[in-house]
């Protein structure tokens, strides 16, 4: 059964996939059940590979209502985590600024040339 939180995550995940595809980055979703201690029924979370933590960066919309203890579980599992909302009006330069802040954690030979700082 879908609840509002799952609908928000599904819409958000699709928008983020489109956004990061524009700059050629690998992304996927990860089930909350794959993160120890996190409720399995929350839904699929957006995972941006090679940024944030050693296992990638999970992006959560503020509307999903995650609390600090849930975010701590994500961090403890080796993921970076950021609660962000994109308006859809971001430019490529805006996106690169945000990605630069999150930091590249992937193989150095795969780092995008446009990423100005790691």
PDB file of C-alpha atoms in Angstrom, residues 8-114:
ATOM      1  CA  UNK A   8       6.850  11.767  -2.547  1.00  0.00           C
ATOM      2  CA  UNK A   9       9.926   9.503  -2.743  1.00  0.00           C
ATOM      3  CA  UNK A  10       8.882   7.998  -6.096  1.00  0.00           C
ATOM      4  CA  UNK A  11       8.329  11.424  -7.688  1.00  0.00           C
ATOM      5  CA  UNK A  12      11.530  12.801  -6.168  1.00  0.00           C
ATOM      6  CA  UNK A  13      13.613   9.809  -7.289  1.00  0.00           C
ATOM      7  CA  UNK A  14      12.439  10.190 -10.890  1.00  0.00           C
ATOM      8  CA  UNK A  15      13.200  13.904 -10.945  1.00  0.00           C
ATOM      9  CA  UNK A  16      16.672  13.358  -9.484  1.00  0.00           C
ATOM     10  CA  UNK A  17      17.474  10.602 -11.954  1.00  0.00           C
ATOM     11  CA  UNK A  18      16.647  12.990 -14.811  1.00  0.00           C
ATOM     12  CA  UNK A  19      18.693  15.781 -13.219  1.00  0.00           C
ATOM     13  CA  UNK A  20      21.847  13.705 -12.687  1.00  0.00           C
ATOM     14  CA  UNK A  21      21.539  11.999 -16.084  1.00  0.00           C
ATOM     15  CA  UNK A  22      22.060  15.455 -17.598  1.00  0.00           C
ATOM     16  CA  UNK A  23      25.618  15.514 -16.259  1.00  0.00           C
ATOM     17  CA  UNK A  24      26.343  11.821 -16.869  1.00  0.00           C
ATOM     18  CA  UNK A  25      26.356  10.544 -13.293  1.00  0.00           C
ATOM     19  CA  UNK A  26      25.442   7.049 -12.152  1.00  0.00           C
ATOM     20  CA  UNK A  27      22.449   6.765  -9.866  1.00  0.00           C
ATOM     21  CA  UNK A  28      19.991   4.149  -8.691  1.00  0.00           C
ATOM     22  CA  UNK A  29      17.562   3.536  -5.870  1.00  0.00           C
ATOM     23  CA  UNK A  30      18.104   1.492  -2.753  1.00  0.00           C
ATOM     24  CA  UNK A  31      15.441  -0.133  -0.605  1.00  0.00           C
ATOM     25  CA  UNK A  32      15.267   1.168   2.927  1.00  0.00           C
ATOM     26  CA  UNK A  33      15.250  -2.491   3.973  1.00  0.00           C
ATOM     27  CA  UNK A  34      18.865  -2.773   2.778  1.00  0.00           C
ATOM     28  CA  UNK A  35      19.975  -0.319   5.480  1.00  0.00           C
ATOM     29  CA  UNK A  36      20.297  -2.002   8.896  1.00  0.00           C
ATOM     30  CA  UNK A  37      17.765  -0.667  11.390  1.00  0.00           C
ATOM     31  CA  UNK A  38      15.780   1.398   8.882  1.00  0.00           C
ATOM     32  CA  UNK A  39      12.137   0.413   8.409  1.00  0.00           C
ATOM     33  CA  UNK A  40      11.646  -1.709   5.305  1.00  0.00           C
ATOM     34  CA  UNK A  41       8.325  -0.099   4.389  1.00  0.00           C
ATOM     35  CA  UNK A  42       9.567   3.456   3.841  1.00  0.00           C
ATOM     36  CA  UNK A  43      10.274   2.835   0.174  1.00  0.00           C
ATOM     37  CA  UNK A  44      13.106   3.341  -2.272  1.00  0.00           C
ATOM     38  CA  UNK A  45      15.726   6.026  -1.629  1.00  0.00           C
ATOM     39  CA  UNK A  46      17.716   7.824  -4.318  1.00  0.00           C
ATOM     40  CA  UNK A  47      21.387   6.815  -4.372  1.00  0.00           C
ATOM     41  CA  UNK A  48      23.998   8.891  -6.165  1.00  0.00           C
ATOM     42  CA  UNK A  49      27.091   6.765  -6.706  1.00  0.00           C
ATOM     43  CA  UNK A  50      30.640   8.049  -6.101  1.00  0.00           C
ATOM     44  CA  UNK A  51      29.682  11.040  -3.953  1.00  0.00           C
ATOM     45  CA  UNK A  52      29.297  11.638  -0.229  1.00  0.00           C
ATOM     46  CA  UNK A  53      30.182   8.401   1.559  1.00  0.00           C
ATOM     47  CA  UNK A  54      32.118   5.301   0.585  1.00  0.00           C
ATOM     48  CA  UNK A  55      28.848   3.586  -0.400  1.00  0.00           C
ATOM     49  CA  UNK A  56      27.464   6.644  -2.208  1.00  0.00           C
ATOM     50  CA  UNK A  57      25.154   9.491  -1.272  1.00  0.00           C
ATOM     51  CA  UNK A  58      21.498   9.027  -0.398  1.00  0.00           C
ATOM     52  CA  UNK A  59      19.326  12.039  -1.135  1.00  0.00           C
ATOM     53  CA  UNK A  60      16.129  12.472   0.841  1.00  0.00           C
ATOM     54  CA  UNK A  61      13.469  15.143   0.215  1.00  0.00           C
ATOM     55  CA  UNK A  62      12.571  17.211   3.277  1.00  0.00           C
ATOM     56  CA  UNK A  63       8.896  16.377   2.653  1.00  0.00           C
ATOM     57  CA  UNK A  64       9.638  12.709   3.406  1.00  0.00           C
ATOM     58  CA  UNK A  65       9.977  13.687   7.066  1.00  0.00           C
ATOM     59  CA  UNK A  66      13.053  11.670   7.987  1.00  0.00           C
ATOM     60  CA  UNK A  67      14.261  12.251  11.534  1.00  0.00           C
ATOM     61  CA  UNK A  68      17.832  12.470  12.775  1.00  0.00           C
ATOM     62  CA  UNK A  69      17.926   8.880  14.069  1.00  0.00           C
ATOM     63  CA  UNK A  70      16.920   7.595  10.612  1.00  0.00           C
ATOM     64  CA  UNK A  71      19.616   9.720   8.984  1.00  0.00           C
ATOM     65  CA  UNK A  72      22.157   8.412  11.519  1.00  0.00           C
ATOM     66  CA  UNK A  73      21.352   4.830  10.441  1.00  0.00           C
ATOM     67  CA  UNK A  74      22.051   5.788   6.827  1.00  0.00           C
ATOM     68  CA  UNK A  75      25.405   7.352   7.779  1.00  0.00           C
ATOM     69  CA  UNK A  76      26.340   4.352   9.944  1.00  0.00           C
ATOM     70  CA  UNK A  77      25.738   2.053   6.940  1.00  0.00           C
ATOM     71  CA  UNK A  78      28.500   3.872   5.015  1.00  0.00           C
ATOM     72  CA  UNK A  79      26.381   6.219   2.956  1.00  0.00           C
ATOM     73  CA  UNK A  80      26.574   9.955   2.849  1.00  0.00           C
ATOM     74  CA  UNK A  81      23.161  11.504   3.294  1.00  0.00           C
ATOM     75  CA  UNK A  82      21.699  14.856   2.427  1.00  0.00           C
ATOM     76  CA  UNK A  83      18.191  16.208   2.894  1.00  0.00           C
ATOM     77  CA  UNK A  84      17.673  18.348  -0.182  1.00  0.00           C
ATOM     78  CA  UNK A  85      14.925  19.729  -2.329  1.00  0.00           C
ATOM     79  CA  UNK A  86      15.553  20.668  -5.918  1.00  0.00           C
ATOM     80  CA  UNK A  87      13.161  23.117  -7.558  1.00  0.00           C
ATOM     81  CA  UNK A  88      13.732  21.839 -11.073  1.00  0.00           C
ATOM     82  CA  UNK A  89      15.123  25.224 -12.096  1.00  0.00           C
ATOM     83  CA  UNK A  90      18.721  24.363 -11.251  1.00  0.00           C
ATOM     84  CA  UNK A  91      21.303  25.146 -13.871  1.00  0.00           C
ATOM     85  CA  UNK A  92      24.237  22.895 -14.676  1.00  0.00           C
ATOM     86  CA  UNK A  93      26.457  25.322 -12.715  1.00  0.00           C
ATOM     87  CA  UNK A  94      24.157  25.049  -9.668  1.00  0.00           C
ATOM     88  CA  UNK A  95      24.328  21.279  -9.833  1.00  0.00           C
ATOM     89  CA  UNK A  96      28.118  21.258 -10.156  1.00  0.00           C
ATOM     90  CA  UNK A  97      28.396  23.536  -7.091  1.00  0.00           C
ATOM     91  CA  UNK A  98      26.288  21.144  -5.019  1.00  0.00           C
ATOM     92  CA  UNK A  99      28.192  18.089  -6.250  1.00  0.00           C
ATOM     93  CA  UNK A 100      31.490  19.787  -5.458  1.00  0.00           C
ATOM     94  CA  UNK A 101      30.289  20.384  -1.892  1.00  0.00           C
ATOM     95  CA  UNK A 102      29.343  16.718  -1.490  1.00  0.00           C
ATOM     96  CA  UNK A 103      32.762  15.572  -2.685  1.00  0.00           C
ATOM     97  CA  UNK A 104      33.816  12.834  -5.093  1.00  0.00           C
ATOM     98  CA  UNK A 105      34.428   9.465  -3.395  1.00  0.00           C
ATOM     99  CA  UNK A 106      34.705   7.266  -6.487  1.00  0.00           C
ATOM    100  CA  UNK A 107      37.824   6.111  -8.315  1.00  0.00           C
ATOM    101  CA  UNK A 108      40.018   9.063  -9.243  1.00  0.00           C
ATOM    102  CA  UNK A 109      40.232   7.962 -12.870  1.00  0.00           C
ATOM    103  CA  UNK A 110      36.416   8.158 -13.134  1.00  0.00           C
ATOM    104  CA  UNK A 111      36.064  11.651 -11.658  1.00  0.00           C
ATOM    105  CA  UNK A 112      34.242  13.924 -14.118  1.00  0.00           C
ATOM    106  CA  UNK A 113      36.480  16.587 -15.674  1.00  0.00           C
ATOM    107  CA  UNK A 114      33.922  19.276 -14.846  1.00  0.00           C
TER     108      UNK A 114
END
